[in-house]
PDB file of C-alpha atoms in Angstrom:
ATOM      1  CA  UNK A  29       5.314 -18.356  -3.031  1.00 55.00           C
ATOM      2  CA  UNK A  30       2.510 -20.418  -2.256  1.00 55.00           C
ATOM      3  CA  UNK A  31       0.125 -21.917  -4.868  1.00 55.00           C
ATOM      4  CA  UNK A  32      -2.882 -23.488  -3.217  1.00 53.00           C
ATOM      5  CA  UNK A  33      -6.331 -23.442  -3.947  1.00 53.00           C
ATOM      6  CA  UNK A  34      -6.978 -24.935  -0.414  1.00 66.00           C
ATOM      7  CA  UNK A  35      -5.525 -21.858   1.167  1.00 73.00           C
ATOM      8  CA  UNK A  36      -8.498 -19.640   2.592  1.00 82.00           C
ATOM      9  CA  UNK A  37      -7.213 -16.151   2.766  1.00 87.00           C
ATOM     10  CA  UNK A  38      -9.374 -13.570   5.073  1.00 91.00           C
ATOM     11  CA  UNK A  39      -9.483 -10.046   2.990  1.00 91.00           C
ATOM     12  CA  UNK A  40      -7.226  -7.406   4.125  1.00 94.00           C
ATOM     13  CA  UNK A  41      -8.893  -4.382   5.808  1.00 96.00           C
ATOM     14  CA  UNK A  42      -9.856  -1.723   4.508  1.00 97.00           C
ATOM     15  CA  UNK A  43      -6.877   0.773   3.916  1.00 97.00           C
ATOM     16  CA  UNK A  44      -7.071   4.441   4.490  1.00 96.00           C
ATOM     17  CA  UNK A  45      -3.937   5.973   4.215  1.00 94.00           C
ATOM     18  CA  UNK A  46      -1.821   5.354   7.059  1.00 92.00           C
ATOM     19  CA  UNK A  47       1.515   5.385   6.063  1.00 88.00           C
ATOM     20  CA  UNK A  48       2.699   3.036   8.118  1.00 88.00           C
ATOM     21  CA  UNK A  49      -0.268   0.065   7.035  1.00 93.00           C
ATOM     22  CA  UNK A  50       0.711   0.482   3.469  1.00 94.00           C
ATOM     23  CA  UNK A  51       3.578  -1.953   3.717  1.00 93.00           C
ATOM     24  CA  UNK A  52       1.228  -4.538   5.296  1.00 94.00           C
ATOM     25  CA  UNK A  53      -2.007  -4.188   3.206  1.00 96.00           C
ATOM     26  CA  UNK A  54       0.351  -4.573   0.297  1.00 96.00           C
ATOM     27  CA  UNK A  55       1.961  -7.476   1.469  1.00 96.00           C
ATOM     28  CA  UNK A  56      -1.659  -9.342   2.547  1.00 96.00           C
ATOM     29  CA  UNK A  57      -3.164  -8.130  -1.137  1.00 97.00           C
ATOM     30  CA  UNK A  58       0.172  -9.801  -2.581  1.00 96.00           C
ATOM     31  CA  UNK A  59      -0.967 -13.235  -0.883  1.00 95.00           C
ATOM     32  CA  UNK A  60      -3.870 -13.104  -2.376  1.00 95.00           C
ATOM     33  CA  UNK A  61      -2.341 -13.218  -5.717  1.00 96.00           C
ATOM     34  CA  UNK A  62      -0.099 -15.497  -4.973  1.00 93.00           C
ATOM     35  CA  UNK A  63      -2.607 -17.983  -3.352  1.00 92.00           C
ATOM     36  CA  UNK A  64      -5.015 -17.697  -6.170  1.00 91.00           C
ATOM     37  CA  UNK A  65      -3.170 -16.759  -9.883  1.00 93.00           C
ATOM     38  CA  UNK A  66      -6.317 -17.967 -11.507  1.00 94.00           C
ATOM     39  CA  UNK A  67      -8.334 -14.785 -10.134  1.00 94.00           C
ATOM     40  CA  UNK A  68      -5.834 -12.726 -10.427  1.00 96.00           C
ATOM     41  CA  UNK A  69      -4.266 -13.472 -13.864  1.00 96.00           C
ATOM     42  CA  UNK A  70      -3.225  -9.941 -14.894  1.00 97.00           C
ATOM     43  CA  UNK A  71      -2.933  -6.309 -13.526  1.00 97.00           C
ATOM     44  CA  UNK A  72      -6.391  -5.167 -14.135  1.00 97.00           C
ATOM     45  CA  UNK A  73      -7.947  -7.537 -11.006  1.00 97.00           C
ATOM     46  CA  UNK A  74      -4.953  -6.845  -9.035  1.00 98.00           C
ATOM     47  CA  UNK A  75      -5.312  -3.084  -9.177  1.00 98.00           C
ATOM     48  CA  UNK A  76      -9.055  -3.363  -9.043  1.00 97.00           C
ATOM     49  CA  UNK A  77      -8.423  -5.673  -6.019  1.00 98.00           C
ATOM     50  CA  UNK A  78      -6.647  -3.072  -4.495  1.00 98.00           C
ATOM     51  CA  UNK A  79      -8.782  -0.528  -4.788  1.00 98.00           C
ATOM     52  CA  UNK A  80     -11.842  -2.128  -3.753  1.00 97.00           C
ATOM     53  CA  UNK A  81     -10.595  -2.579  -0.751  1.00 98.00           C
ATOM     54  CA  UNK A  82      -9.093   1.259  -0.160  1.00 98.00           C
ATOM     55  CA  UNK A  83     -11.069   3.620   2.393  1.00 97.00           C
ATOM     56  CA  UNK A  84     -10.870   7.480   3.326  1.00 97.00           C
ATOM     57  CA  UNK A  85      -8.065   9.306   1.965  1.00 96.00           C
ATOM     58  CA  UNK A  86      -6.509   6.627   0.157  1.00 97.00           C
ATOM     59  CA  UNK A  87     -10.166   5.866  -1.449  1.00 98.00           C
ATOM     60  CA  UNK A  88     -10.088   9.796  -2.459  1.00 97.00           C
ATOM     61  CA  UNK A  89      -6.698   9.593  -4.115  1.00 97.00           C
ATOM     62  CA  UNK A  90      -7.800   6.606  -6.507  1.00 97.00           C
ATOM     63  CA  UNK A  91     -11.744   7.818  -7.265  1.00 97.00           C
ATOM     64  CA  UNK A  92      -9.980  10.558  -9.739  1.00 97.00           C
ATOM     65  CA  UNK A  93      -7.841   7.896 -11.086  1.00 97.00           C
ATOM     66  CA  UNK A  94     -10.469   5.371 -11.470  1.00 97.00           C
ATOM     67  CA  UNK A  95     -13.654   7.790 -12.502  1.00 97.00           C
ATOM     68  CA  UNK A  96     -10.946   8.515 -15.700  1.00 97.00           C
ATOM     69  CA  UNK A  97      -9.870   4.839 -16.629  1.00 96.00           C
ATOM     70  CA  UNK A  98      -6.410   5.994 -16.128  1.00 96.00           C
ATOM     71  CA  UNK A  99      -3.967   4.029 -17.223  1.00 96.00           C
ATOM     72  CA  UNK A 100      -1.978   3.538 -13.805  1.00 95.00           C
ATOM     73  CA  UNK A 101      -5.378   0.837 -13.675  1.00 97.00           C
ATOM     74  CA  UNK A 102      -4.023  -1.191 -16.047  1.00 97.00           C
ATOM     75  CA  UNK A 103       0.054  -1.502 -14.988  1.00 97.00           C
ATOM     76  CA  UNK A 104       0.089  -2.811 -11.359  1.00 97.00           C
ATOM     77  CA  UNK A 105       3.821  -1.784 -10.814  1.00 97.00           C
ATOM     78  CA  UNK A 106       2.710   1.886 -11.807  1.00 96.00           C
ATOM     79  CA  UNK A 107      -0.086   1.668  -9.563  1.00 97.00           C
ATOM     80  CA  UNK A 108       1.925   0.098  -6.690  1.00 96.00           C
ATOM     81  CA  UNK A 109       4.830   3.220  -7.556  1.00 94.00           C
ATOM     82  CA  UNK A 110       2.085   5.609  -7.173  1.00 95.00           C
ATOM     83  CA  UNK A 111       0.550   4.478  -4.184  1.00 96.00           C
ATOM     84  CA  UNK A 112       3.798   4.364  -2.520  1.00 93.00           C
ATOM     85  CA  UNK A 113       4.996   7.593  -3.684  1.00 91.00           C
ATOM     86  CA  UNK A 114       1.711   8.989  -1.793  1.00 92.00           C
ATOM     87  CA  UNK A 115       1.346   7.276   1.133  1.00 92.00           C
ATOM     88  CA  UNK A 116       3.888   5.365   2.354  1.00 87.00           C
ATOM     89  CA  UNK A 117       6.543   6.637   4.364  1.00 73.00           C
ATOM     90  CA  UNK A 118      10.648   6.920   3.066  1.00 59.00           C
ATOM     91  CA  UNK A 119      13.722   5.219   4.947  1.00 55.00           C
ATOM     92  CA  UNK A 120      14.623   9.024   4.844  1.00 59.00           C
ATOM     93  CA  UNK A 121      11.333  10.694   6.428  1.00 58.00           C
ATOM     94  CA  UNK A 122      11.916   7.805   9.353  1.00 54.00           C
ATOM     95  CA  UNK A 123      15.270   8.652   9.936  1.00 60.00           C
ATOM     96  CA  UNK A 124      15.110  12.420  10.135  1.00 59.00           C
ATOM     97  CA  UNK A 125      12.118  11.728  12.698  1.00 58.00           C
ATOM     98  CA  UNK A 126      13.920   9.615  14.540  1.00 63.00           C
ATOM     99  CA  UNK A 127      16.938  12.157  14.767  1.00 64.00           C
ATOM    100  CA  UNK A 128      14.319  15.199  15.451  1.00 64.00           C
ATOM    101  CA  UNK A 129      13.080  12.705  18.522  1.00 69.00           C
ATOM    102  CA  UNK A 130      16.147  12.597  19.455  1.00 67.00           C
ATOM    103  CA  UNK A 131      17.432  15.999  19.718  1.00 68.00           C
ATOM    104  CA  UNK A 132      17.954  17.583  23.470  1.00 68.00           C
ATOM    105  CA  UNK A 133      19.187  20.887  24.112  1.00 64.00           C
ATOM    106  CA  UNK A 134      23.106  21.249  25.499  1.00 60.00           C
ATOM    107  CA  UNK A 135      22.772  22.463  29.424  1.00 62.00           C
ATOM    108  CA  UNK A 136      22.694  26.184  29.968  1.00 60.00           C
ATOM    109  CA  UNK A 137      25.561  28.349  31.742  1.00 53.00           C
ATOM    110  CA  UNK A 138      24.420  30.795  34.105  1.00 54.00           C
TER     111      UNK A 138
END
């Protein structure tokens, strides 16, 4: 994507579990790695990249997973699939809200 050591990224925020900033914070981590391969030259600083930079509940969901070396740590795919299966929200869970928003009762005979 873009390979420049000129490139000055500013750090993503902090993420805390929204699951509607997952998406984004993902995307802004992924320019990082893109920008810079040489810091990021395997999963271990990506994933510890990641977390560094996770807050609140998201924060509580990875200290268990970090305070036991799991080894999501070390496979950032596995990490990314269990992120996402926590926090961010499915095509599915939008839809059905959407529809709920949606729904109006049919008028009433008297």
């Amino acid at each position: 994507l873009f390979r420049s050591a000129a490139i000055r990224l500013v750090s993503p925020e902090k993420y805390g579990g929204d699951p509607g900033g997952l998406r984004p914070f993902l995307n802004q981590c992924q320019l990082h790695f893109s920008t810079r391969p040489d810091l990021f030259p395997s999963d271990i600083p990506k994933v510890a990249f990641v977390c560094s930079l996770l807050k609140d509940q998201a924060l509580k969901w990875a200290s268990p997973l970090l305070e036991s070396n799991s080894p999501i740590l070390h496979a950032y795919k596995d990490f990314l699939f269990a992120i996402k299966t926590v926090f961010q929200v499915s095509e599915q869970h939008l839809q059905a809200e959407c529809e709920l928003l949606h729904i109006t009762q049919g008028a009433r005979s008297e």
